[in-house]
Amino acid sequence: MDEKTEKVLLGSGHLFIAEITEAGVIPEGLFEEANNVGCISGGAELSYTPTLYDVECDDGEIHNTYITKEEVILKSGILNWDLANLEKLSVGGAYNSANKTLKIGGKKSVKQYAVGFKHEEDDYSVEIAMLGRANKGFTVSFSKEKETITDAEFKANKDSSGTLVTIVEKDAE
Amino acid sequence: MIREIISYLREKTEYKYYFGEANIKNIPCVIYSFSDSLNNGTIRKSRLELNIAVKGLNENSIIKAEEIKNKINSLILTFGDRPLSARILSVEQNGGGLARNEGANTTHQFLYYDIIYKER
């Protein structure tokens, strides 16, 4: 079996969320430590769901297939408590770091972010990058038996080249 | 991989670690043993058992054992998805207890850990 098919990924990684400085472009510094949201819990999940339309004859033969819709969702859970992260997970939130206050609601526009996930193995890493927006808001639970983990779910928007998500494998430096 | 954890503890603490059993002369010390609970070729799960042995049966002995326990936990327990090392993905304490050996005049703090690591 060649080396490529021998690779097995195991373990979680780091989640990065960055402000977009140029519309439709993932910033080069997305995977810098300043954009690391902190410790995550429960891993991360990337899903790609295409919706296809088949042009069929009456005899059932498919003449052509078109992609009518594509959806990419990145889910994770953030363990570190940080209101600045909650602002990014709320579609209409505004965080004021001076008085440590997050206000949610009342905004009409939805802010986009660059979102990245990095998984590292001994000799290589996998980086997932996309432009996206918080898809489902968040739920914060305060429990006496379980630590508070904020669910993070981002839906990808196409970048300026029409790409929804980029997955890059890098050899360790 | 358990040896990696014990080596790490030896490096980061001043305590003595012995596999299986220890001579009473070496107390205070940490006696360890382990067993595998799963290995599917990719993931391996092991159970690490630590027995922190300290001299005496009084409250000070319990406090000393507790102090060693806290030090060990602060070093090896993983937080969220953050791994302990490139191969040790998760270390979680799952059980433990306190026992007194009146014959040997020792107090024992038992700790059980579930450890998940990469088999390859």
Tab-separated table of C-alpha atoms in Angstrom:
chain	number	residue	atom	x	y	z
A	1	MET	CA	0.000	0.000	0.000
A	2	ASP	CA	1.460	3.377	-0.911
A	3	GLU	CA	2.079	6.119	1.636
A	4	LYS	CA	-0.930	8.157	0.555
A	5	THR	CA	-3.466	5.446	1.307
A	6	GLU	CA	-1.758	4.665	4.620
A	7	LYS	CA	-2.544	8.061	6.081
A	8	VAL	CA	-5.079	8.067	8.885
A	9	LEU	CA	-6.249	11.222	10.593
A	10	LEU	CA	-6.942	11.034	14.296
A	11	GLY	CA	-7.425	13.830	16.749
A	12	SER	CA	-8.868	17.297	16.802
A	13	GLY	CA	-7.211	20.624	16.018
A	14	HIS	CA	-7.473	24.380	16.306
A	15	LEU	CA	-10.233	26.710	15.178
A	16	PHE	CA	-9.405	30.139	13.765
A	17	ILE	CA	-11.764	33.027	13.041
A	18	ALA	CA	-10.483	36.221	11.414
A	19	GLU	CA	-11.895	39.512	10.237
A	20	ILE	CA	-12.044	39.925	6.462
A	21	THR	CA	-9.958	42.802	5.219
A	22	GLU	CA	-10.707	42.395	1.496
A	23	ALA	CA	-14.138	41.313	0.310
A	24	GLY	CA	-14.212	37.764	-1.036
A	25	VAL	CA	-10.628	36.973	-0.007
A	26	ILE	CA	-9.421	34.749	2.823
A	27	PRO	CA	-6.710	36.703	4.670
A	28	GLU	CA	-3.216	35.206	4.515
A	29	GLY	CA	-2.840	35.382	8.271
A	30	LEU	CA	-5.954	33.329	9.045
A	31	PHE	CA	-3.963	30.602	10.786
A	32	GLU	CA	-1.967	32.985	12.960
A	33	GLU	CA	-2.196	32.547	16.732
A	34	ALA	CA	-4.049	35.857	17.149
A	35	ASN	CA	-7.031	34.324	15.331
A	36	ASN	CA	-7.059	31.094	17.362
A	37	VAL	CA	-10.344	31.044	19.305
A	38	GLY	CA	-8.746	29.043	22.121
A	39	CYS	CA	-9.394	25.523	23.254
A	40	ILE	CA	-12.141	23.661	21.417
A	41	SER	CA	-14.012	20.581	22.576
A	42	GLY	CA	-15.797	17.796	20.731
A	43	GLY	CA	-13.643	18.118	17.627
A	44	ALA	CA	-14.786	19.718	14.401
A	45	GLU	CA	-16.923	18.543	11.542
A	46	LEU	CA	-16.865	19.708	7.931
A	47	SER	CA	-19.818	18.748	5.767
A	48	TYR	CA	-20.273	19.291	2.043
A	49	THR	CA	-23.755	18.737	0.661
A	50	PRO	CA	-24.368	19.130	-3.061
A	51	THR	CA	-27.900	19.164	-4.454
A	52	LEU	CA	-28.052	17.514	-7.882
A	53	TYR	CA	-30.657	17.636	-10.623
A	54	ASP	CA	-30.766	14.753	-13.093
A	55	VAL	CA	-32.184	15.248	-16.597
A	56	GLU	CA	-33.805	11.883	-17.272
A	57	CYS	CA	-35.522	10.215	-20.238
A	58	ASP	CA	-38.770	8.415	-19.650
A	59	ASP	CA	-36.835	5.141	-19.796
A	60	GLY	CA	-34.842	6.244	-16.761
A	61	GLU	CA	-31.582	6.995	-18.566
A	62	ILE	CA	-29.829	10.045	-17.157
A	63	HIS	CA	-28.768	12.472	-19.901
A	64	ASN	CA	-27.121	15.039	-17.764
A	65	THR	CA	-26.644	16.026	-14.153
A	66	TYR	CA	-26.440	19.559	-12.879
A	67	ILE	CA	-25.376	20.927	-9.533
A	68	THR	CA	-28.182	23.187	-8.379
A	69	LYS	CA	-26.882	23.969	-4.931
A	70	GLU	CA	-23.820	23.331	-2.773
A	71	GLU	CA	-23.566	23.792	0.937
A	72	VAL	CA	-20.517	23.653	3.186
A	73	ILE	CA	-20.888	23.736	6.956
A	74	LEU	CA	-18.122	23.747	9.565
A	75	LYS	CA	-19.116	22.831	13.112
A	76	SER	CA	-17.109	22.845	16.290
A	77	GLY	CA	-17.424	23.676	19.976
A	78	ILE	CA	-15.495	26.401	21.795
A	79	LEU	CA	-14.467	25.653	25.367
A	80	ASN	CA	-12.733	28.932	26.234
A	81	TRP	CA	-15.197	31.579	27.365
A	82	ASP	CA	-14.684	34.750	25.351
A	83	LEU	CA	-17.374	37.300	24.480
A	84	ALA	CA	-15.401	38.314	21.396
A	85	ASN	CA	-15.960	34.779	20.092
A	86	LEU	CA	-19.677	35.002	20.862
A	87	GLU	CA	-19.862	38.173	18.804
A	88	LYS	CA	-18.552	36.223	15.815
A	89	LEU	CA	-21.061	33.444	16.409
A	90	SER	CA	-24.017	35.830	16.532
A	91	VAL	CA	-25.143	37.222	13.198
A	92	GLY	CA	-25.968	40.626	14.641
A	93	GLY	CA	-23.801	41.026	17.710
A	94	ALA	CA	-21.618	43.920	18.820
A	95	TYR	CA	-18.932	43.434	21.450
A	96	ASN	CA	-17.494	46.395	23.293
A	97	SER	CA	-14.144	45.342	24.778
A	98	ALA	CA	-13.900	48.546	26.840
A	99	ASN	CA	-16.831	47.621	29.056
A	100	LYS	CA	-16.747	43.870	28.252
A	101	THR	CA	-20.319	43.903	26.986
A	102	LEU	CA	-21.876	41.992	24.113
A	103	LYS	CA	-25.147	43.250	22.703
A	104	ILE	CA	-27.097	41.021	20.348
A	105	GLY	CA	-30.064	41.925	18.191
A	106	GLY	CA	-31.364	44.776	16.137
A	107	LYS	CA	-28.876	44.607	13.274
A	108	LYS	CA	-30.040	43.960	9.730
A	109	SER	CA	-26.748	43.017	8.060
A	110	VAL	CA	-24.814	39.806	8.547
A	111	LYS	CA	-21.081	39.973	9.038
A	112	GLN	CA	-18.807	37.477	7.316
A	113	TYR	CA	-15.593	36.066	8.715
A	114	ALA	CA	-12.757	33.928	7.483
A	115	VAL	CA	-12.925	30.611	9.293
A	116	GLY	CA	-10.158	28.041	9.479
A	117	PHE	CA	-9.523	24.697	11.098
A	118	LYS	CA	-6.070	23.179	11.388
A	119	HIS	CA	-5.393	19.551	12.207
A	120	GLU	CA	-1.794	18.560	12.826
A	121	GLU	CA	-0.132	15.158	12.540
A	122	ASP	CA	3.540	14.360	13.183
A	123	ASP	CA	4.747	15.110	9.678
A	124	TYR	CA	1.940	17.022	8.026
A	125	SER	CA	-1.097	19.158	8.698
A	126	VAL	CA	-4.486	19.714	7.106
A	127	GLU	CA	-5.876	23.233	6.859
A	128	ILE	CA	-9.502	23.983	6.062
A	129	ALA	CA	-10.294	27.583	5.141
A	130	MET	CA	-13.473	29.299	4.059
A	131	LEU	CA	-15.402	32.523	4.187
A	132	GLY	CA	-18.546	32.151	6.178
A	133	ARG	CA	-21.082	33.423	8.566
A	134	ALA	CA	-22.530	32.078	11.766
A	135	ASN	CA	-25.280	29.783	10.649
A	136	LYS	CA	-27.388	28.977	13.669
A	137	GLY	CA	-26.389	31.421	16.343
A	138	PHE	CA	-25.340	29.668	19.525
A	139	THR	CA	-26.538	28.084	22.708
A	140	VAL	CA	-24.697	28.720	25.949
A	141	SER	CA	-25.476	26.288	28.741
A	142	PHE	CA	-24.533	26.861	32.350
A	143	SER	CA	-24.500	23.587	34.184
A	144	LYS	CA	-23.262	22.388	37.552
A	145	GLU	CA	-22.074	19.125	36.020
A	146	LYS	CA	-20.693	20.068	32.649
A	147	GLU	CA	-18.368	22.764	31.408
A	148	THR	CA	-19.827	25.458	29.165
A	149	ILE	CA	-19.111	24.745	25.526
A	150	THR	CA	-20.357	27.171	22.903
A	151	ASP	CA	-21.444	25.464	19.708
A	152	ALA	CA	-19.971	27.104	16.639
A	153	GLU	CA	-21.503	26.527	13.226
A	154	PHE	CA	-20.417	28.400	10.114
A	155	LYS	CA	-21.941	28.199	6.650
A	156	ALA	CA	-19.531	28.890	3.815
A	157	ASN	CA	-20.009	31.680	1.312
A	158	LYS	CA	-18.191	31.636	-2.017
A	159	ASP	CA	-14.973	33.602	-2.211
A	160	SER	CA	-14.113	35.858	-5.150
A	161	SER	CA	-13.068	32.817	-7.216
A	162	GLY	CA	-16.295	30.944	-6.505
A	163	THR	CA	-14.691	28.511	-4.083
A	164	LEU	CA	-16.680	27.505	-1.030
A	165	VAL	CA	-13.981	25.793	0.969
A	166	THR	CA	-10.290	25.085	0.528
A	167	ILE	CA	-8.591	22.056	2.068
A	168	VAL	CA	-4.800	22.086	1.992
A	169	GLU	CA	-2.394	19.402	3.123
A	170	LYS	CA	0.999	20.695	4.205
A	171	ASP	CA	4.185	18.839	5.060
A	172	ALA	CA	5.652	19.740	8.426
A	173	GLU	CA	8.304	22.440	8.226
B	1	MET	CA	2.870	5.323	25.481
B	2	ILE	CA	2.239	4.950	29.230
B	3	ARG	CA	6.012	5.106	29.592
B	4	GLU	CA	5.905	8.500	27.875
B	5	ILE	CA	3.535	9.743	30.577
B	6	ILE	CA	5.626	8.291	33.400
B	7	SER	CA	8.821	9.740	31.880
B	8	TYR	CA	7.102	13.109	31.640
B	9	LEU	CA	6.027	12.907	35.298
B	10	ARG	CA	9.557	11.893	36.350
B	11	GLU	CA	10.922	14.890	34.490
B	12	LYS	CA	8.410	17.385	35.882
B	13	THR	CA	8.110	16.203	39.499
B	14	GLU	CA	10.481	15.172	42.252
B	15	TYR	CA	8.494	12.035	43.134
B	16	LYS	CA	9.726	8.468	42.602
B	17	TYR	CA	7.729	6.203	40.281
B	18	TYR	CA	7.760	2.405	40.437
B	19	PHE	CA	6.023	-0.136	38.249
B	20	GLY	CA	3.795	-2.628	40.058
B	21	GLU	CA	5.148	-2.403	43.584
B	22	ALA	CA	7.530	-0.444	45.785
B	23	ASN	CA	9.647	-1.055	48.825
B	24	ILE	CA	8.281	0.693	51.905
B	25	LYS	CA	11.690	2.357	52.308
B	26	ASN	CA	11.052	4.318	49.103
B	27	ILE	CA	7.818	5.900	50.306
B	28	PRO	CA	6.613	8.547	49.499
B	29	CYS	CA	6.345	7.357	45.937
B	30	VAL	CA	3.927	6.649	43.099
B	31	ILE	CA	3.308	3.048	42.074
B	32	TYR	CA	1.860	2.592	38.604
B	33	SER	CA	0.369	-0.119	36.459
B	34	PHE	CA	-1.674	-0.127	33.291
B	35	SER	CA	-3.763	-2.235	30.957
B	36	ASP	CA	-5.161	-1.801	27.454
B	37	SER	CA	-8.918	-1.655	26.976
B	38	LEU	CA	-9.020	-1.120	23.197
B	39	ASN	CA	-6.705	-1.242	20.214
B	40	ASN	CA	-8.126	-1.106	16.684
B	41	GLY	CA	-4.827	-0.413	14.968
B	42	THR	CA	-5.428	3.324	14.943
B	43	ILE	CA	-6.722	4.213	18.390
B	44	ARG	CA	-5.468	2.695	21.589
B	45	LYS	CA	-7.183	3.159	24.937
B	46	SER	CA	-5.422	2.319	28.148
B	47	ARG	CA	-6.222	2.471	31.814
B	48	LEU	CA	-3.442	3.843	33.977
B	49	GLU	CA	-3.576	3.168	37.690
B	50	LEU	CA	-1.549	5.279	40.109
B	51	ASN	CA	-1.113	4.473	43.766
B	52	ILE	CA	0.340	7.433	45.638
B	53	ALA	CA	1.882	6.036	48.801
B	54	VAL	CA	2.816	8.300	51.700
B	55	LYS	CA	3.955	7.539	55.240
B	56	GLY	CA	1.598	7.838	58.205
B	57	LEU	CA	-2.121	7.574	58.752
B	58	ASN	CA	-2.963	11.036	59.974
B	59	GLU	CA	-4.465	14.101	58.310
B	60	ASN	CA	-1.058	15.351	57.185
B	61	SER	CA	-0.575	12.114	55.237
B	62	ILE	CA	-3.872	12.683	53.445
B	63	ILE	CA	-2.906	16.286	52.691
B	64	LYS	CA	0.472	15.147	51.310
B	65	ALA	CA	-1.201	12.515	49.109
B	66	GLU	CA	-3.702	15.112	47.929
B	67	GLU	CA	-0.870	17.503	47.088
B	68	ILE	CA	0.871	14.855	44.946
B	69	LYS	CA	-2.450	14.007	43.268
B	70	ASN	CA	-3.110	17.651	42.380
B	71	LYS	CA	0.400	18.082	41.004
B	72	ILE	CA	0.096	14.997	38.801
B	73	ASN	CA	-3.364	15.981	37.582
B	74	SER	CA	-2.195	19.488	36.712
B	75	LEU	CA	0.500	17.950	34.519
B	76	ILE	CA	-1.288	15.191	32.653
B	77	LEU	CA	-5.029	15.916	32.448
B	78	THR	CA	-5.963	17.228	29.025
B	79	PHE	CA	-8.169	20.263	28.548
B	80	GLY	CA	-10.843	20.159	25.839
B	81	ASP	CA	-9.412	18.833	22.574
B	82	ARG	CA	-5.877	19.926	23.428
B	83	PRO	CA	-3.665	16.794	23.386
B	84	LEU	CA	-0.963	16.044	25.952
B	85	SER	CA	1.528	15.293	23.172
B	86	ALA	CA	1.561	14.516	19.462
B	87	ARG	CA	0.354	10.972	20.177
B	88	ILE	CA	-1.436	11.202	23.525
B	89	LEU	CA	-4.806	12.714	22.632
B	90	SER	CA	-6.694	12.552	25.897
B	91	VAL	CA	-6.006	11.861	29.574
B	92	GLU	CA	-9.018	11.798	31.850
B	93	GLN	CA	-9.227	10.791	35.498
B	94	ASN	CA	-12.024	8.335	35.958
B	95	GLY	CA	-12.147	7.055	39.500
B	96	GLY	CA	-9.947	6.829	42.521
B	97	GLY	CA	-10.043	6.596	46.282
B	98	LEU	CA	-8.199	6.766	49.551
B	99	ALA	CA	-7.012	3.774	51.614
B	100	ARG	CA	-5.098	3.254	54.850
B	101	ASN	CA	-2.673	0.423	55.516
B	102	GLU	CA	-2.384	0.247	59.285
B	103	GLY	CA	0.099	-2.640	59.173
B	104	ALA	CA	2.554	-0.671	57.038
B	105	ASN	CA	1.558	2.699	58.508
B	106	THR	CA	0.916	4.167	55.064
B	107	THR	CA	-1.822	6.129	53.332
B	108	HIS	CA	-2.633	5.423	49.683
B	109	GLN	CA	-4.341	7.681	47.188
B	110	PHE	CA	-5.512	5.654	44.177
B	111	LEU	CA	-6.104	7.334	40.839
B	112	TYR	CA	-7.457	5.786	37.649
B	113	TYR	CA	-7.031	7.399	34.248
B	114	ASP	CA	-8.488	6.659	30.833
B	115	ILE	CA	-5.923	7.461	28.173
B	116	ILE	CA	-6.522	7.674	24.430
B	117	TYR	CA	-3.587	7.757	22.067
B	118	LYS	CA	-2.595	7.109	18.519
B	119	GLU	CA	-1.473	3.568	17.903
B	120	ARG	CA	0.417	4.605	14.737
